[in-house]
Amino acid sequence: MLVTEDLIALIERSEAMRLKACAQASGGDLLEIGGGVAAFCGDGSPMTQVAAVGIRCEVSDEELDSIANHFAGRATQYEFKLSPLTDLSFRERVVRRAKSLPEFETFLVCDLTTLEPRGLDLDFRKVQPHEARDYAQRAVDRFCSRKEGPPGLVDVLAAACVKEGSISYEVWMDDKPVAGCELGLCEGV
C-alpha cells in the first residue's frame, strides 16, 4: 500500500469523526477548529483529545488559545495529536505551549496481507455487539492508570466500538485477551 498525504489526511479525518462520536456518546462537547476537533469526553477520559487540527491549513495563536480555553477548568489533562501533515512551525508552537509531553504517538502503515505470525498462537476475534461492554471494560482495565477509569468511560468505549463505520478486534492468546484495536472507517478507508 502506498501511503500518500491524501491517505494520511483521510485517516486523520476518520480520527476526528471518532472523537466527535465519543464526545456525543459521553455527554461531552466538541470544538471544531483549525480543520480538526477538540473533544471533551470527561476529565480523565483518554478520549479527551485534539485531532486533525492544522492539517493543510494555518492555525492562529488565537485558535490555539481557544483550544486551551475549551479544556480549561474541566480537563486536567488532554492529548493533542499532531499530524505529520501539519506545518513544522505549528508543531513547534504546540510543543512550546505544552506543560508536559507525557507521550509521543505516531503510526506506521504496512501491508498486513503478507504477514505470517510465527511461533505464537494468536486468535484475532471481531468484537460482536453483545461483547462490546466486556471488551470496553478490558480496555479500560489495561490502559487506565486509576483502578477504575473515569465515570462512563466503559459505556463510551462500548458504544464507539460498535458504531457504524467502526470495527473492533481483540487478540487472544492462550484463551486470554491480550490486545485490542478499533478500526474507524471514513469515506470507505
mmCIF file with all atom_site columns, C-alpha atoms in Angstrom:
data_model
loop_
_atom_site.group_PDB
_atom_site.id
_atom_site.type_symbol
_atom_site.label_atom_id
_atom_site.label_alt_id
_atom_site.label_comp_id
_atom_site.label_asym_id
_atom_site.label_entity_id
_atom_site.label_seq_id
_atom_site.pdbx_PDB_ins_code
_atom_site.Cartn_x
_atom_site.Cartn_y
_atom_site.Cartn_z
_atom_site.occupancy
_atom_site.B_iso_or_equiv
_atom_site.pdbx_formal_charge
_atom_site.auth_seq_id
_atom_site.auth_comp_id
_atom_site.auth_asym_id
_atom_site.auth_atom_id
_atom_site.pdbx_PDB_model_num
ATOM 1   C CA . MET A 1 1   ? 0.000   0.000   0.000  1.00 0.00 ? 1   MET A CA 1
ATOM 2   C CA . LEU A 1 2   ? 1.358   3.376   -0.965 1.00 0.00 ? 2   LEU A CA 1
ATOM 3   C CA . VAL A 1 3   ? 0.903   5.876   1.857  1.00 0.00 ? 3   VAL A CA 1
ATOM 4   C CA . THR A 1 4   ? 0.114   9.270   0.407  1.00 0.00 ? 4   THR A CA 1
ATOM 5   C CA . GLU A 1 5   ? -0.665  12.597  2.023  1.00 0.00 ? 5   GLU A CA 1
ATOM 6   C CA . ASP A 1 6   ? -4.269  12.120  0.929  1.00 0.00 ? 6   ASP A CA 1
ATOM 7   C CA . LEU A 1 7   ? -4.460  8.781   2.765  1.00 0.00 ? 7   LEU A CA 1
ATOM 8   C CA . ILE A 1 8   ? -2.934  10.291  5.908  1.00 0.00 ? 8   ILE A CA 1
ATOM 9   C CA . ALA A 1 9   ? -5.441  13.169  5.735  1.00 0.00 ? 9   ALA A CA 1
ATOM 10  C CA . LEU A 1 10  ? -8.267  10.644  5.398  1.00 0.00 ? 10  LEU A CA 1
ATOM 11  C CA . ILE A 1 11  ? -7.029  8.728   8.458  1.00 0.00 ? 11  ILE A CA 1
ATOM 12  C CA . GLU A 1 12  ? -6.829  11.988  10.415 1.00 0.00 ? 12  GLU A CA 1
ATOM 13  C CA . ARG A 1 13  ? -10.406 12.945  9.396  1.00 0.00 ? 13  ARG A CA 1
ATOM 14  C CA . SER A 1 14  ? -11.565 9.487   10.484 1.00 0.00 ? 14  SER A CA 1
ATOM 15  C CA . GLU A 1 15  ? -9.951  10.046  13.891 1.00 0.00 ? 15  GLU A CA 1
ATOM 16  C CA . ALA A 1 16  ? -11.728 13.402  14.201 1.00 0.00 ? 16  ALA A CA 1
ATOM 17  C CA . MET A 1 17  ? -15.066 11.729  13.367 1.00 0.00 ? 17  MET A CA 1
ATOM 18  C CA . ARG A 1 18  ? -14.401 9.058   16.013 1.00 0.00 ? 18  ARG A CA 1
ATOM 19  C CA . LEU A 1 19  ? -13.696 11.714  18.634 1.00 0.00 ? 19  LEU A CA 1
ATOM 20  C CA . LYS A 1 20  ? -16.872 13.571  17.659 1.00 0.00 ? 20  LYS A CA 1
ATOM 21  C CA . ALA A 1 21  ? -18.894 10.372  18.211 1.00 0.00 ? 21  ALA A CA 1
ATOM 22  C CA . CYS A 1 22  ? -17.167 9.771   21.572 1.00 0.00 ? 22  CYS A CA 1
ATOM 23  C CA . ALA A 1 23  ? -17.890 13.327  22.723 1.00 0.00 ? 23  ALA A CA 1
ATOM 24  C CA . GLN A 1 24  ? -21.567 12.908  21.842 1.00 0.00 ? 24  GLN A CA 1
ATOM 25  C CA . ALA A 1 25  ? -21.798 9.466   23.489 1.00 0.00 ? 25  ALA A CA 1
ATOM 26  C CA . SER A 1 26  ? -20.154 10.698  26.701 1.00 0.00 ? 26  SER A CA 1
ATOM 27  C CA . GLY A 1 27  ? -22.320 13.798  27.051 1.00 0.00 ? 27  GLY A CA 1
ATOM 28  C CA . GLY A 1 28  ? -19.236 15.904  26.438 1.00 0.00 ? 28  GLY A CA 1
ATOM 29  C CA . ASP A 1 29  ? -18.779 18.532  23.769 1.00 0.00 ? 29  ASP A CA 1
ATOM 30  C CA . LEU A 1 30  ? -16.736 19.380  20.749 1.00 0.00 ? 30  LEU A CA 1
ATOM 31  C CA . LEU A 1 31  ? -14.908 22.394  19.385 1.00 0.00 ? 31  LEU A CA 1
ATOM 32  C CA . GLU A 1 32  ? -14.395 22.255  15.618 1.00 0.00 ? 32  GLU A CA 1
ATOM 33  C CA . ILE A 1 33  ? -11.373 24.401  14.861 1.00 0.00 ? 33  ILE A CA 1
ATOM 34  C CA . GLY A 1 34  ? -8.400  24.593  12.504 1.00 0.00 ? 34  GLY A CA 1
ATOM 35  C CA . GLY A 1 35  ? -9.715  21.809  10.289 1.00 0.00 ? 35  GLY A CA 1
ATOM 36  C CA . GLY A 1 36  ? -9.969  19.381  13.222 1.00 0.00 ? 36  GLY A CA 1
ATOM 37  C CA . VAL A 1 37  ? -11.621 18.893  16.591 1.00 0.00 ? 37  VAL A CA 1
ATOM 38  C CA . ALA A 1 38  ? -11.046 19.331  20.300 1.00 0.00 ? 38  ALA A CA 1
ATOM 39  C CA . ALA A 1 39  ? -13.215 16.713  22.024 1.00 0.00 ? 39  ALA A CA 1
ATOM 40  C CA . PHE A 1 40  ? -14.066 16.887  25.722 1.00 0.00 ? 40  PHE A CA 1
ATOM 41  C CA . CYS A 1 41  ? -15.296 13.459  26.857 1.00 0.00 ? 41  CYS A CA 1
ATOM 42  C CA . GLY A 1 42  ? -14.849 13.977  30.602 1.00 0.00 ? 42  GLY A CA 1
ATOM 43  C CA . ASP A 1 43  ? -11.954 14.759  32.925 1.00 0.00 ? 43  ASP A CA 1
ATOM 44  C CA . GLY A 1 44  ? -9.540  11.850  32.959 1.00 0.00 ? 44  GLY A CA 1
ATOM 45  C CA . SER A 1 45  ? -11.030 10.260  29.855 1.00 0.00 ? 45  SER A CA 1
ATOM 46  C CA . PRO A 1 46  ? -8.402  9.055   27.374 1.00 0.00 ? 46  PRO A CA 1
ATOM 47  C CA . MET A 1 47  ? -10.813 10.187  24.654 1.00 0.00 ? 47  MET A CA 1
ATOM 48  C CA . THR A 1 48  ? -10.447 13.848  25.682 1.00 0.00 ? 48  THR A CA 1
ATOM 49  C CA . GLN A 1 49  ? -8.230  14.761  22.751 1.00 0.00 ? 49  GLN A CA 1
ATOM 50  C CA . VAL A 1 50  ? -7.395  17.153  19.937 1.00 0.00 ? 50  VAL A CA 1
ATOM 51  C CA . ALA A 1 51  ? -7.034  15.629  16.469 1.00 0.00 ? 51  ALA A CA 1
ATOM 52  C CA . ALA A 1 52  ? -6.650  16.707  12.836 1.00 0.00 ? 52  ALA A CA 1
ATOM 53  C CA . VAL A 1 53  ? -6.039  20.359  13.762 1.00 0.00 ? 53  VAL A CA 1
ATOM 54  C CA . GLY A 1 54  ? -3.758  22.237  11.374 1.00 0.00 ? 54  GLY A CA 1
ATOM 55  C CA . ILE A 1 55  ? -3.815  19.758  8.508  1.00 0.00 ? 55  ILE A CA 1
ATOM 56  C CA . ARG A 1 56  ? -3.143  21.732  5.343  1.00 0.00 ? 56  ARG A CA 1
ATOM 57  C CA . CYS A 1 57  ? -4.309  24.967  6.940  1.00 0.00 ? 57  CYS A CA 1
ATOM 58  C CA . GLU A 1 58  ? -2.965  27.760  9.107  1.00 0.00 ? 58  GLU A CA 1
ATOM 59  C CA . VAL A 1 59  ? -3.868  27.814  12.805 1.00 0.00 ? 59  VAL A CA 1
ATOM 60  C CA . SER A 1 60  ? -3.545  31.120  14.615 1.00 0.00 ? 60  SER A CA 1
ATOM 61  C CA . ASP A 1 61  ? -2.377  31.668  18.173 1.00 0.00 ? 61  ASP A CA 1
ATOM 62  C CA . GLU A 1 62  ? -5.932  32.775  18.943 1.00 0.00 ? 62  GLU A CA 1
ATOM 63  C CA . GLU A 1 63  ? -7.234  29.399  17.744 1.00 0.00 ? 63  GLU A CA 1
ATOM 64  C CA . LEU A 1 64  ? -4.673  27.618  19.938 1.00 0.00 ? 64  LEU A CA 1
ATOM 65  C CA . ASP A 1 65  ? -5.917  29.772  22.842 1.00 0.00 ? 65  ASP A CA 1
ATOM 66  C CA . SER A 1 66  ? -9.483  28.681  22.020 1.00 0.00 ? 66  SER A CA 1
ATOM 67  C CA . ILE A 1 67  ? -8.452  25.029  22.261 1.00 0.00 ? 67  ILE A CA 1
ATOM 68  C CA . ALA A 1 68  ? -6.772  25.610  25.639 1.00 0.00 ? 68  ALA A CA 1
ATOM 69  C CA . ASN A 1 69  ? -9.837  27.524  26.852 1.00 0.00 ? 69  ASN A CA 1
ATOM 70  C CA . HIS A 1 70  ? -12.115 24.711  25.694 1.00 0.00 ? 70  HIS A CA 1
ATOM 71  C CA . PHE A 1 71  ? -10.472 22.397  28.237 1.00 0.00 ? 71  PHE A CA 1
ATOM 72  C CA . ALA A 1 72  ? -9.644  24.977  30.945 1.00 0.00 ? 72  ALA A CA 1
ATOM 73  C CA . GLY A 1 73  ? -11.132 24.159  34.325 1.00 0.00 ? 73  GLY A CA 1
ATOM 74  C CA . ARG A 1 74  ? -12.608 20.881  33.041 1.00 0.00 ? 74  ARG A CA 1
ATOM 75  C CA . ALA A 1 75  ? -9.772  18.624  31.900 1.00 0.00 ? 75  ALA A CA 1
ATOM 76  C CA . THR A 1 76  ? -6.648  18.253  33.993 1.00 0.00 ? 76  THR A CA 1
ATOM 77  C CA . GLN A 1 77  ? -5.000  16.565  31.003 1.00 0.00 ? 77  GLN A CA 1
ATOM 78  C CA . TYR A 1 78  ? -5.774  16.051  27.333 1.00 0.00 ? 78  TYR A CA 1
ATOM 79  C CA . GLU A 1 79  ? -3.954  14.605  24.356 1.00 0.00 ? 79  GLU A CA 1
ATOM 80  C CA . PHE A 1 80  ? -3.053  16.826  21.394 1.00 0.00 ? 80  PHE A CA 1
ATOM 81  C CA . LYS A 1 81  ? -2.373  14.616  18.374 1.00 0.00 ? 81  LYS A CA 1
ATOM 82  C CA . LEU A 1 82  ? -0.089  16.355  15.909 1.00 0.00 ? 82  LEU A CA 1
ATOM 83  C CA . SER A 1 83  ? -0.390  15.169  12.349 1.00 0.00 ? 83  SER A CA 1
ATOM 84  C CA . PRO A 1 84  ? 2.676   14.785  10.137 1.00 0.00 ? 84  PRO A CA 1
ATOM 85  C CA . LEU A 1 85  ? 0.717   16.910  7.647  1.00 0.00 ? 85  LEU A CA 1
ATOM 86  C CA . THR A 1 86  ? 0.875   19.986  9.859  1.00 0.00 ? 86  THR A CA 1
ATOM 87  C CA . ASP A 1 87  ? 3.411   22.708  9.270  1.00 0.00 ? 87  ASP A CA 1
ATOM 88  C CA . LEU A 1 88  ? 6.604   22.358  11.326 1.00 0.00 ? 88  LEU A CA 1
ATOM 89  C CA . SER A 1 89  ? 6.159   25.845  12.818 1.00 0.00 ? 89  SER A CA 1
ATOM 90  C CA . PHE A 1 90  ? 2.675   24.838  14.037 1.00 0.00 ? 90  PHE A CA 1
ATOM 91  C CA . ARG A 1 91  ? 4.039   21.698  15.712 1.00 0.00 ? 91  ARG A CA 1
ATOM 92  C CA . GLU A 1 92  ? 6.759   23.795  17.368 1.00 0.00 ? 92  GLU A CA 1
ATOM 93  C CA . ARG A 1 93  ? 4.160   26.285  18.687 1.00 0.00 ? 93  ARG A CA 1
ATOM 94  C CA . VAL A 1 94  ? 2.036   23.481  20.152 1.00 0.00 ? 94  VAL A CA 1
ATOM 95  C CA . VAL A 1 95  ? 5.043   21.817  21.817 1.00 0.00 ? 95  VAL A CA 1
ATOM 96  C CA . ARG A 1 96  ? 6.242   25.151  23.261 1.00 0.00 ? 96  ARG A CA 1
ATOM 97  C CA . ARG A 1 97  ? 2.817   25.682  24.866 1.00 0.00 ? 97  ARG A CA 1
ATOM 98  C CA . ALA A 1 98  ? 2.640   22.184  26.357 1.00 0.00 ? 98  ALA A CA 1
ATOM 99  C CA . LYS A 1 99  ? 3.015   21.972  30.110 1.00 0.00 ? 99  LYS A CA 1
ATOM 100 C CA . SER A 1 100 ? 4.334   18.442  29.715 1.00 0.00 ? 100 SER A CA 1
ATOM 101 C CA . LEU A 1 101 ? 4.833   15.863  26.998 1.00 0.00 ? 101 LEU A CA 1
ATOM 102 C CA . PRO A 1 102 ? 3.954   12.579  28.704 1.00 0.00 ? 102 PRO A CA 1
ATOM 103 C CA . GLU A 1 103 ? 3.573   10.648  25.461 1.00 0.00 ? 103 GLU A CA 1
ATOM 104 C CA . PHE A 1 104 ? 4.548   10.800  21.819 1.00 0.00 ? 104 PHE A CA 1
ATOM 105 C CA . GLU A 1 105 ? 2.384   8.896   19.355 1.00 0.00 ? 105 GLU A CA 1
ATOM 106 C CA . THR A 1 106 ? 2.866   8.117   15.713 1.00 0.00 ? 106 THR A CA 1
ATOM 107 C CA . PHE A 1 107 ? 1.590   5.468   13.367 1.00 0.00 ? 107 PHE A CA 1
ATOM 108 C CA . LEU A 1 108 ? 3.148   3.218   10.791 1.00 0.00 ? 108 LEU A CA 1
ATOM 109 C CA . VAL A 1 109 ? 1.310   1.642   7.890  1.00 0.00 ? 109 VAL A CA 1
ATOM 110 C CA . CYS A 1 110 ? 2.201   -1.664  6.282  1.00 0.00 ? 110 CYS A CA 1
ATOM 111 C CA . ASP A 1 111 ? 0.569   -4.297  4.100  1.00 0.00 ? 111 ASP A CA 1
ATOM 112 C CA . LEU A 1 112 ? -0.739  -6.950  6.503  1.00 0.00 ? 112 LEU A CA 1
ATOM 113 C CA . THR A 1 113 ? -1.812  -9.383  3.781  1.00 0.00 ? 113 THR A CA 1
ATOM 114 C CA . THR A 1 114 ? 1.680   -10.888 3.652  1.00 0.00 ? 114 THR A CA 1
ATOM 115 C CA . LEU A 1 115 ? 2.186   -11.035 7.422  1.00 0.00 ? 115 LEU A CA 1
ATOM 116 C CA . GLU A 1 116 ? 2.738   -14.552 8.729  1.00 0.00 ? 116 GLU A CA 1
ATOM 117 C CA . PRO A 1 117 ? 2.856   -14.691 12.536 1.00 0.00 ? 117 PRO A CA 1
ATOM 118 C CA . ARG A 1 118 ? 5.483   -17.171 13.670 1.00 0.00 ? 118 ARG A CA 1
ATOM 119 C CA . GLY A 1 119 ? 5.699   -19.022 16.940 1.00 0.00 ? 119 GLY A CA 1
ATOM 120 C CA . LEU A 1 120 ? 2.588   -17.511 18.526 1.00 0.00 ? 120 LEU A CA 1
ATOM 121 C CA . ASP A 1 121 ? -0.874  -18.974 18.652 1.00 0.00 ? 121 ASP A CA 1
ATOM 122 C CA . LEU A 1 122 ? -2.902  -15.797 18.282 1.00 0.00 ? 122 LEU A CA 1
ATOM 123 C CA . ASP A 1 123 ? -6.637  -15.656 17.708 1.00 0.00 ? 123 ASP A CA 1
ATOM 124 C CA . PHE A 1 124 ? -7.985  -12.418 16.187 1.00 0.00 ? 124 PHE A CA 1
ATOM 125 C CA . ARG A 1 125 ? -11.652 -12.027 17.108 1.00 0.00 ? 125 ARG A CA 1
ATOM 126 C CA . LYS A 1 126 ? -14.061 -9.410  15.838 1.00 0.00 ? 126 LYS A CA 1
ATOM 127 C CA . VAL A 1 127 ? -15.928 -7.855  18.776 1.00 0.00 ? 127 VAL A CA 1
ATOM 128 C CA . GLN A 1 128 ? -19.645 -8.593  18.470 1.00 0.00 ? 128 GLN A CA 1
ATOM 129 C CA . PRO A 1 129 ? -22.254 -6.072  19.721 1.00 0.00 ? 129 PRO A CA 1
ATOM 130 C CA . HIS A 1 130 ? -23.172 -8.280  22.709 1.00 0.00 ? 130 HIS A CA 1
ATOM 131 C CA . GLU A 1 131 ? -19.452 -8.387  23.688 1.00 0.00 ? 131 GLU A CA 1
ATOM 132 C CA . ALA A 1 132 ? -18.838 -4.629  23.405 1.00 0.00 ? 132 ALA A CA 1
ATOM 133 C CA . ARG A 1 133 ? -19.183 -3.767  27.103 1.00 0.00 ? 133 ARG A CA 1
ATOM 134 C CA . ASP A 1 134 ? -16.864 -6.592  28.241 1.00 0.00 ? 134 ASP A CA 1
ATOM 135 C CA . TYR A 1 135 ? -14.333 -5.604  25.567 1.00 0.00 ? 135 TYR A CA 1
ATOM 136 C CA . ALA A 1 136 ? -14.501 -1.955  26.680 1.00 0.00 ? 136 ALA A CA 1
ATOM 137 C CA . GLN A 1 137 ? -14.069 -2.937  30.341 1.00 0.00 ? 137 GLN A CA 1
ATOM 138 C CA . ARG A 1 138 ? -10.943 -4.947  29.494 1.00 0.00 ? 138 ARG A CA 1
ATOM 139 C CA . ALA A 1 139 ? -9.555  -1.964  27.533 1.00 0.00 ? 139 ALA A CA 1
ATOM 140 C CA . VAL A 1 140 ? -10.154 0.359   30.489 1.00 0.00 ? 140 VAL A CA 1
ATOM 141 C CA . ASP A 1 141 ? -8.555  -2.157  32.858 1.00 0.00 ? 141 ASP A CA 1
ATOM 142 C CA . ARG A 1 142 ? -5.452  -2.359  30.623 1.00 0.00 ? 142 ARG A CA 1
ATOM 143 C CA . PHE A 1 143 ? -4.952  1.319   29.873 1.00 0.00 ? 143 PHE A CA 1
ATOM 144 C CA . CYS A 1 144 ? -6.286  3.484   32.692 1.00 0.00 ? 144 CYS A CA 1
ATOM 145 C CA . SER A 1 145 ? -3.848  4.445   35.388 1.00 0.00 ? 145 SER A CA 1
ATOM 146 C CA . ARG A 1 146 ? -6.565  4.524   38.027 1.00 0.00 ? 146 ARG A CA 1
ATOM 147 C CA . LYS A 1 147 ? -8.077  1.320   39.374 1.00 0.00 ? 147 LYS A CA 1
ATOM 148 C CA . GLU A 1 148 ? -11.263 2.307   37.575 1.00 0.00 ? 148 GLU A CA 1
ATOM 149 C CA . GLY A 1 149 ? -11.495 4.540   34.560 1.00 0.00 ? 149 GLY A CA 1
ATOM 150 C CA . PRO A 1 150 ? -13.339 7.854   34.578 1.00 0.00 ? 150 PRO A CA 1
ATOM 151 C CA . PRO A 1 151 ? -17.101 7.538   35.144 1.00 0.00 ? 151 PRO A CA 1
ATOM 152 C CA . GLY A 1 152 ? -18.902 6.445   31.997 1.00 0.00 ? 152 GLY A CA 1
ATOM 153 C CA . LEU A 1 153 ? -15.744 5.585   30.042 1.00 0.00 ? 153 LEU A CA 1
ATOM 154 C CA . VAL A 1 154 ? -16.658 1.913   29.624 1.00 0.00 ? 154 VAL A CA 1
ATOM 155 C CA . ASP A 1 155 ? -20.051 2.856   28.165 1.00 0.00 ? 155 ASP A CA 1
ATOM 156 C CA . VAL A 1 156 ? -18.477 5.409   25.813 1.00 0.00 ? 156 VAL A CA 1
ATOM 157 C CA . LEU A 1 157 ? -15.906 2.914   24.520 1.00 0.00 ? 157 LEU A CA 1
ATOM 158 C CA . ALA A 1 158 ? -18.535 0.183   24.182 1.00 0.00 ? 158 ALA A CA 1
ATOM 159 C CA . ALA A 1 159 ? -20.732 2.484   22.086 1.00 0.00 ? 159 ALA A CA 1
ATOM 160 C CA . ALA A 1 160 ? -17.776 3.618   19.964 1.00 0.00 ? 160 ALA A CA 1
ATOM 161 C CA . CYS A 1 161 ? -16.604 0.093   19.158 1.00 0.00 ? 161 CYS A CA 1
ATOM 162 C CA . VAL A 1 162 ? -19.925 -0.948  17.600 1.00 0.00 ? 162 VAL A CA 1
ATOM 163 C CA . LYS A 1 163 ? -20.986 2.298   15.940 1.00 0.00 ? 163 LYS A CA 1
ATOM 164 C CA . GLU A 1 164 ? -21.469 2.436   12.189 1.00 0.00 ? 164 GLU A CA 1
ATOM 165 C CA . GLY A 1 165 ? -18.129 2.755   10.427 1.00 0.00 ? 165 GLY A CA 1
ATOM 166 C CA . SER A 1 166 ? -16.236 1.091   13.260 1.00 0.00 ? 166 SER A CA 1
ATOM 167 C CA . ILE A 1 167 ? -14.886 -2.439  13.590 1.00 0.00 ? 167 ILE A CA 1
ATOM 168 C CA . SER A 1 168 ? -13.204 -3.619  16.787 1.00 0.00 ? 168 SER A CA 1
ATOM 169 C CA . TYR A 1 169 ? -10.946 -6.634  17.195 1.00 0.00 ? 169 TYR A CA 1
ATOM 170 C CA . GLU A 1 170 ? -9.415  -8.315  20.193 1.00 0.00 ? 170 GLU A CA 1
ATOM 171 C CA . VAL A 1 171 ? -6.343  -10.534 20.109 1.00 0.00 ? 171 VAL A CA 1
ATOM 172 C CA . TRP A 1 172 ? -6.439  -13.631 22.301 1.00 0.00 ? 172 TRP A CA 1
ATOM 173 C CA . MET A 1 173 ? -3.535  -15.843 23.270 1.00 0.00 ? 173 MET A CA 1
ATOM 174 C CA . ASP A 1 174 ? -3.877  -18.984 25.407 1.00 0.00 ? 174 ASP A CA 1
ATOM 175 C CA . ASP A 1 175 ? -7.610  -18.216 25.789 1.00 0.00 ? 175 ASP A CA 1
ATOM 176 C CA . LYS A 1 176 ? -6.866  -14.800 27.323 1.00 0.00 ? 176 LYS A CA 1
ATOM 177 C CA . PRO A 1 177 ? -7.396  -11.369 25.754 1.00 0.00 ? 177 PRO A CA 1
ATOM 178 C CA . VAL A 1 178 ? -4.024  -9.642  25.291 1.00 0.00 ? 178 VAL A CA 1
ATOM 179 C CA . ALA A 1 179 ? -4.709  -6.692  22.971 1.00 0.00 ? 179 ALA A CA 1
ATOM 180 C CA . GLY A 1 180 ? -7.406  -4.881  21.083 1.00 0.00 ? 180 GLY A CA 1
ATOM 181 C CA . CYS A 1 181 ? -7.920  -2.293  18.412 1.00 0.00 ? 181 CYS A CA 1
ATOM 182 C CA . GLU A 1 182 ? -10.634 -0.276  16.739 1.00 0.00 ? 182 GLU A CA 1
ATOM 183 C CA . LEU A 1 183 ? -10.667 0.467   13.039 1.00 0.00 ? 183 LEU A CA 1
ATOM 184 C CA . GLY A 1 184 ? -12.632 3.561   12.124 1.00 0.00 ? 184 GLY A CA 1
ATOM 185 C CA . LEU A 1 185 ? -13.780 3.832   8.542  1.00 0.00 ? 185 LEU A CA 1
ATOM 186 C CA . CYS A 1 186 ? -14.043 7.174   6.787  1.00 0.00 ? 186 CYS A CA 1
ATOM 187 C CA . GLU A 1 187 ? -15.076 7.543   3.173  1.00 0.00 ? 187 GLU A CA 1
ATOM 188 C CA . GLY A 1 188 ? -14.547 3.809   2.660  1.00 0.00 ? 188 GLY A CA 1
ATOM 189 C CA . VAL A 1 189 ? -10.987 3.682   4.042  1.00 0.00 ? 189 VAL A CA 1
#
